[in-house]
XYZ file of C-alpha atoms in Angstrom:
341
model
C 119.495 108.795 151.648
C 122.884 109.418 150.087
C 126.411 108.043 149.864
C 128.517 105.103 148.812
C 126.755 102.883 151.351
C 123.148 102.895 152.509
C 122.794 105.812 154.918
C 119.803 107.949 155.838
C 120.956 111.430 156.808
C 119.086 114.276 158.554
C 117.704 116.719 155.991
C 119.133 119.718 157.846
C 122.638 118.384 157.061
C 122.026 118.801 153.326
C 124.024 122.072 152.956
C 127.104 120.240 154.286
C 126.591 117.221 152.038
C 126.057 119.434 148.995
C 129.695 120.490 149.357
C 130.727 116.827 149.452
C 128.566 116.092 146.415
C 130.299 118.855 144.482
C 133.724 117.582 145.480
C 132.793 114.084 144.336
C 131.589 115.488 141.016
C 134.765 117.525 140.522
C 137.372 115.183 142.013
C 135.941 111.669 142.003
C 137.663 109.691 139.257
C 134.915 107.097 138.904
C 132.194 109.706 138.640
C 134.290 111.686 136.174
C 134.590 108.575 134.012
C 130.843 107.979 134.293
C 130.138 111.549 133.191
C 132.295 111.082 130.107
C 131.084 107.626 129.116
C 127.374 108.261 129.707
C 127.014 111.962 128.904
C 124.028 111.470 126.593
C 122.150 109.262 129.050
C 122.788 111.726 131.888
C 121.386 114.576 129.793
C 118.394 112.424 128.830
C 117.599 111.440 132.438
C 117.910 115.058 133.521
C 115.325 116.115 130.915
C 112.988 113.230 131.741
C 113.062 114.142 135.430
C 112.030 117.687 134.561
C 109.086 116.323 132.600
C 107.889 113.479 134.842
C 108.951 114.773 138.271
C 109.745 111.226 139.519
C 111.336 108.187 137.862
C 112.694 104.789 138.851
C 115.211 102.553 137.172
C 112.391 100.154 136.258
C 110.755 102.836 134.113
C 113.305 102.061 131.403
C 113.161 98.654 129.711
C 116.442 96.907 129.019
C 115.437 96.417 125.380
C 115.356 100.180 124.860
C 118.603 100.986 126.666
C 122.327 100.602 126.141
C 123.651 97.690 128.195
C 126.513 98.515 130.568
C 128.979 96.512 132.617
C 128.797 98.680 135.713
C 128.515 97.881 139.403
C 125.759 100.503 139.693
C 123.518 99.144 136.957
C 123.213 97.104 133.783
C 121.539 99.901 131.813
C 122.917 103.289 130.870
C 119.774 104.850 132.361
C 120.520 103.260 135.754
C 124.113 104.496 135.725
C 122.987 107.985 134.681
C 120.408 108.175 137.477
C 123.013 107.029 139.986
C 125.402 109.716 138.760
C 122.783 112.463 139.105
C 121.883 111.198 142.578
C 125.470 110.860 143.765
C 126.421 114.354 142.547
C 123.374 115.983 144.117
C 121.222 116.948 141.134
C 118.553 114.483 142.212
C 117.522 112.988 145.546
C 115.607 109.977 146.747
C 111.964 111.040 146.638
C 110.684 107.771 148.155
C 111.093 104.022 147.894
C 109.014 101.480 145.948
C 109.755 98.018 147.348
C 113.163 99.318 148.410
C 113.923 100.677 144.925
C 114.762 104.375 144.829
C 112.250 106.770 143.310
C 114.275 109.737 142.039
C 113.284 113.393 141.765
C 115.139 116.637 141.151
C 116.643 117.946 144.372
C 114.577 121.141 144.271
C 111.437 118.995 144.271
C 112.466 117.108 147.416
C 114.462 119.380 149.724
C 113.121 122.555 151.359
C 114.291 125.632 149.418
C 116.006 127.096 152.490
C 118.440 124.146 152.481
C 119.485 124.430 148.837
C 122.839 126.074 149.465
C 126.385 124.989 150.303
C 127.974 125.440 153.700
C 131.399 127.049 153.798
C 134.379 124.711 153.511
C 135.654 125.287 157.061
C 132.271 124.356 158.533
C 132.207 121.185 156.453
C 135.704 120.194 157.615
C 134.615 120.314 161.256
C 131.314 118.630 160.421
C 133.097 115.669 158.824
C 135.412 115.219 161.791
C 132.421 115.072 164.124
C 130.685 112.680 161.732
C 133.688 110.367 161.671
C 133.779 110.273 165.465
C 130.014 109.965 165.830
C 129.891 107.042 163.413
C 132.039 104.824 165.614
C 131.741 106.484 169.037
C 135.512 106.417 169.480
C 137.803 107.215 166.574
C 141.494 107.658 165.858
C 140.546 110.186 163.141
C 142.602 108.248 160.637
C 140.431 109.182 157.636
C 139.755 112.868 158.201
C 142.266 114.166 155.674
C 141.004 112.124 152.719
C 137.325 111.638 153.488
C 134.846 112.265 150.670
C 137.382 113.493 148.098
C 138.310 116.379 150.380
C 142.071 116.142 149.863
C 142.553 117.912 153.191
C 146.281 118.196 154.019
C 147.195 116.183 157.103
C 148.653 119.217 158.867
C 145.426 121.147 158.284
C 143.344 118.243 159.594
C 145.509 118.220 162.732
C 145.040 121.970 163.139
C 141.259 121.633 162.917
C 141.347 118.732 165.381
C 143.384 120.767 167.887
C 140.991 123.696 167.557
C 138.019 121.424 168.220
C 139.802 119.963 171.253
C 140.426 123.449 172.631
C 136.740 124.296 172.201
C 135.614 120.998 173.801
C 133.776 119.929 170.653
C 135.773 116.717 170.878
C 137.828 115.123 173.672
C 140.779 112.744 173.883
C 140.114 109.293 175.321
C 142.687 106.736 176.438
C 141.224 103.229 176.498
C 142.908 100.675 178.733
C 144.758 98.167 176.587
C 144.632 100.307 173.438
C 147.879 101.782 172.172
C 146.576 104.900 170.446
C 144.676 107.930 171.660
C 141.067 107.985 170.454
C 138.600 110.845 170.212
C 134.997 111.180 171.340
C 132.396 113.888 170.894
C 132.309 116.472 173.656
C 128.583 115.850 173.951
C 129.347 112.236 174.952
C 131.506 113.093 177.980
C 128.639 112.545 180.440
C 128.010 109.106 178.944
C 131.696 108.228 179.229
C 131.750 109.338 182.862
C 128.755 107.114 183.611
C 130.424 104.152 181.949
C 133.702 104.803 183.778
C 131.746 104.674 187.030
C 130.332 101.275 186.075
C 126.829 102.535 185.358
C 124.698 102.167 182.233
C 123.575 105.649 181.123
C 119.836 106.288 181.486
C 119.734 107.392 177.851
C 120.580 103.823 176.891
C 117.472 102.333 178.516
C 115.850 100.044 175.903
C 112.430 100.985 174.580
C 111.231 97.377 174.796
C 113.378 94.345 175.554
C 117.076 94.121 176.376
C 119.803 92.192 174.581
C 119.928 89.928 177.636
C 116.270 88.942 177.264
C 116.387 88.794 173.460
C 119.489 88.493 171.295
C 120.119 90.974 168.500
C 121.445 90.044 165.082
C 123.906 92.551 163.673
C 123.904 93.293 159.964
C 127.185 92.482 158.157
C 128.077 96.141 157.651
C 126.929 97.308 161.088
C 129.573 99.700 162.499
C 129.648 97.651 165.714
C 131.011 94.564 164.008
C 132.390 95.685 160.646
C 135.717 97.262 159.691
C 137.641 95.026 162.104
C 135.910 96.468 165.174
C 134.395 93.143 166.270
C 137.878 91.821 167.036
C 138.943 94.985 168.847
C 135.782 95.438 170.916
C 134.526 91.867 171.383
C 137.476 89.585 170.528
C 135.191 88.227 167.804
C 136.700 87.482 164.399
C 134.142 88.508 161.818
C 134.487 88.785 158.058
C 131.573 89.220 155.690
C 132.051 86.321 153.298
C 129.479 87.287 150.673
C 132.208 88.075 148.132
C 134.297 84.989 148.864
C 134.111 81.913 146.591
C 132.006 79.179 148.193
C 135.010 76.919 148.796
C 136.828 79.750 150.590
C 134.060 80.511 153.095
C 134.589 79.469 156.683
C 130.987 80.024 157.748
C 128.451 81.194 155.177
C 127.251 83.609 152.532
C 125.397 86.013 154.829
C 126.517 85.150 158.349
C 125.250 87.471 161.093
C 126.870 88.039 164.519
C 124.652 87.330 167.541
C 124.735 89.886 170.370
C 123.666 88.589 173.784
C 123.988 91.049 176.635
C 127.162 92.950 175.808
C 128.994 90.101 174.070
C 129.071 88.657 170.559
C 128.518 84.992 171.387
C 127.573 83.267 168.130
C 126.919 83.624 164.423
C 124.483 82.052 161.984
C 123.753 81.848 158.277
C 120.175 81.642 157.012
C 117.801 82.160 154.123
C 114.073 82.448 153.470
C 112.885 79.594 151.252
C 110.251 81.472 149.289
C 108.748 78.343 147.744
C 107.664 77.066 151.171
C 107.875 80.361 153.102
C 110.251 78.697 155.554
C 113.013 80.411 157.515
C 115.973 78.067 157.043
C 118.948 78.216 159.406
C 121.841 77.041 157.241
C 124.502 77.090 159.925
C 124.916 78.076 163.577
C 128.214 78.463 165.441
C 128.831 79.274 169.122
C 131.931 81.034 170.398
C 131.625 79.097 173.661
C 130.030 75.657 173.394
C 128.891 75.860 177.037
C 126.140 78.246 175.924
C 124.514 75.328 174.136
C 123.205 74.140 177.515
C 122.296 77.595 178.858
C 118.511 77.919 179.163
C 118.578 81.714 179.467
C 120.534 81.978 176.233
C 118.234 79.466 174.534
C 115.203 81.607 175.349
C 116.945 84.824 174.287
C 118.044 83.220 171.018
C 114.546 81.919 170.304
C 113.081 85.363 170.905
C 115.532 86.843 168.416
C 114.668 84.283 165.760
C 110.945 84.738 166.447
C 111.245 88.478 165.819
C 113.114 87.864 162.568
C 110.440 85.426 161.432
C 107.650 87.893 162.170
C 109.517 90.462 160.102
C 109.792 87.963 157.239
C 106.131 86.988 157.545
C 106.617 83.302 158.332
C 105.988 80.953 161.249
C 107.896 78.004 159.781
C 111.519 77.342 160.672
C 114.044 74.683 159.688
C 116.583 74.518 162.518
C 118.358 71.202 161.888
C 121.645 73.090 161.453
C 121.600 74.054 165.149
C 123.606 71.178 166.655
C 122.799 71.938 170.291
C 119.559 70.069 171.245
C 118.364 72.608 173.824
C 118.841 75.549 171.474
C 117.230 73.742 168.549
C 114.171 72.610 170.560
C 113.632 76.056 172.033
C 113.916 77.838 168.698
C 111.486 75.431 167.030
C 108.945 75.437 169.859
C 108.802 79.212 170.152
C 108.365 79.661 166.410
C 104.998 77.896 166.436
C 101.896 80.143 166.130
C 100.645 81.246 169.519
C 103.703 79.970 171.382
C 106.220 82.683 170.615
C 107.174 85.436 173.032
C 105.286 88.687 172.675
C 107.457 91.762 172.297
């Protein structure tokens, strides 16, 4: 659990990430500013962690701390803990109701992983990570990723070496202007897809997206970063940071994946006073789907799964304009009537 966005990483990658952590500590301007402005709090949190072994941000009352105006926390203790975590001195020990429980790195990671990989290994690792993250990549960020400051010519040289060794391969996608890159280990999958077959490795563990829609999180790599438009011809912007009067859809609108297409989006909330799942808005890309019974059932299954996750069997679906979809969603949300999965 480390990085500028929520990401759980394999523990055996730690030696590579420790190099990145050091680079962020040495070259990251924001972290450098944090180290200067909160030096005393950082020292204090470091000492407390040695004494207590684990701490959380909630261990420190606001009344006893210096208030800060920082995206990472309102208390100097929170900012200091974030700094120690981001620069690798501490790690996430566990979670308490999603809140990080911090501990010194040596108390979390196996001792055999407490070293730094060599820089050349990390350069290749990051290129493979960039490709693996999106499946197909133009490698546009390799030279500046994670405060590396890698010269463009050097990044190209590493890329060419990896191509020669079949660690990565070039891919030309019909209709796309630029060459993209894929992992060499994915060549068999690409060959299957080129032949019109779904790879066996992609067989779902339970249901399929045809039988039950999937809701993609706003920052999901499938739909974020402009990829929804490129891959699905689906315009998607996360509007959480937009003023209310500037939003086209809603605060936390999620794309709806049915089969292999993004076909709709919806905004919702959980009304905690009544424990009701409230659909605030629902928009189809193609209005004809509003009369499609197969889609109605798949959509209802998706909502039913979300409601089970939230611990509710009550739904307010008045915002779904299409009568068939609304009736199906409401009927399958009732106890004992929902689809088993």
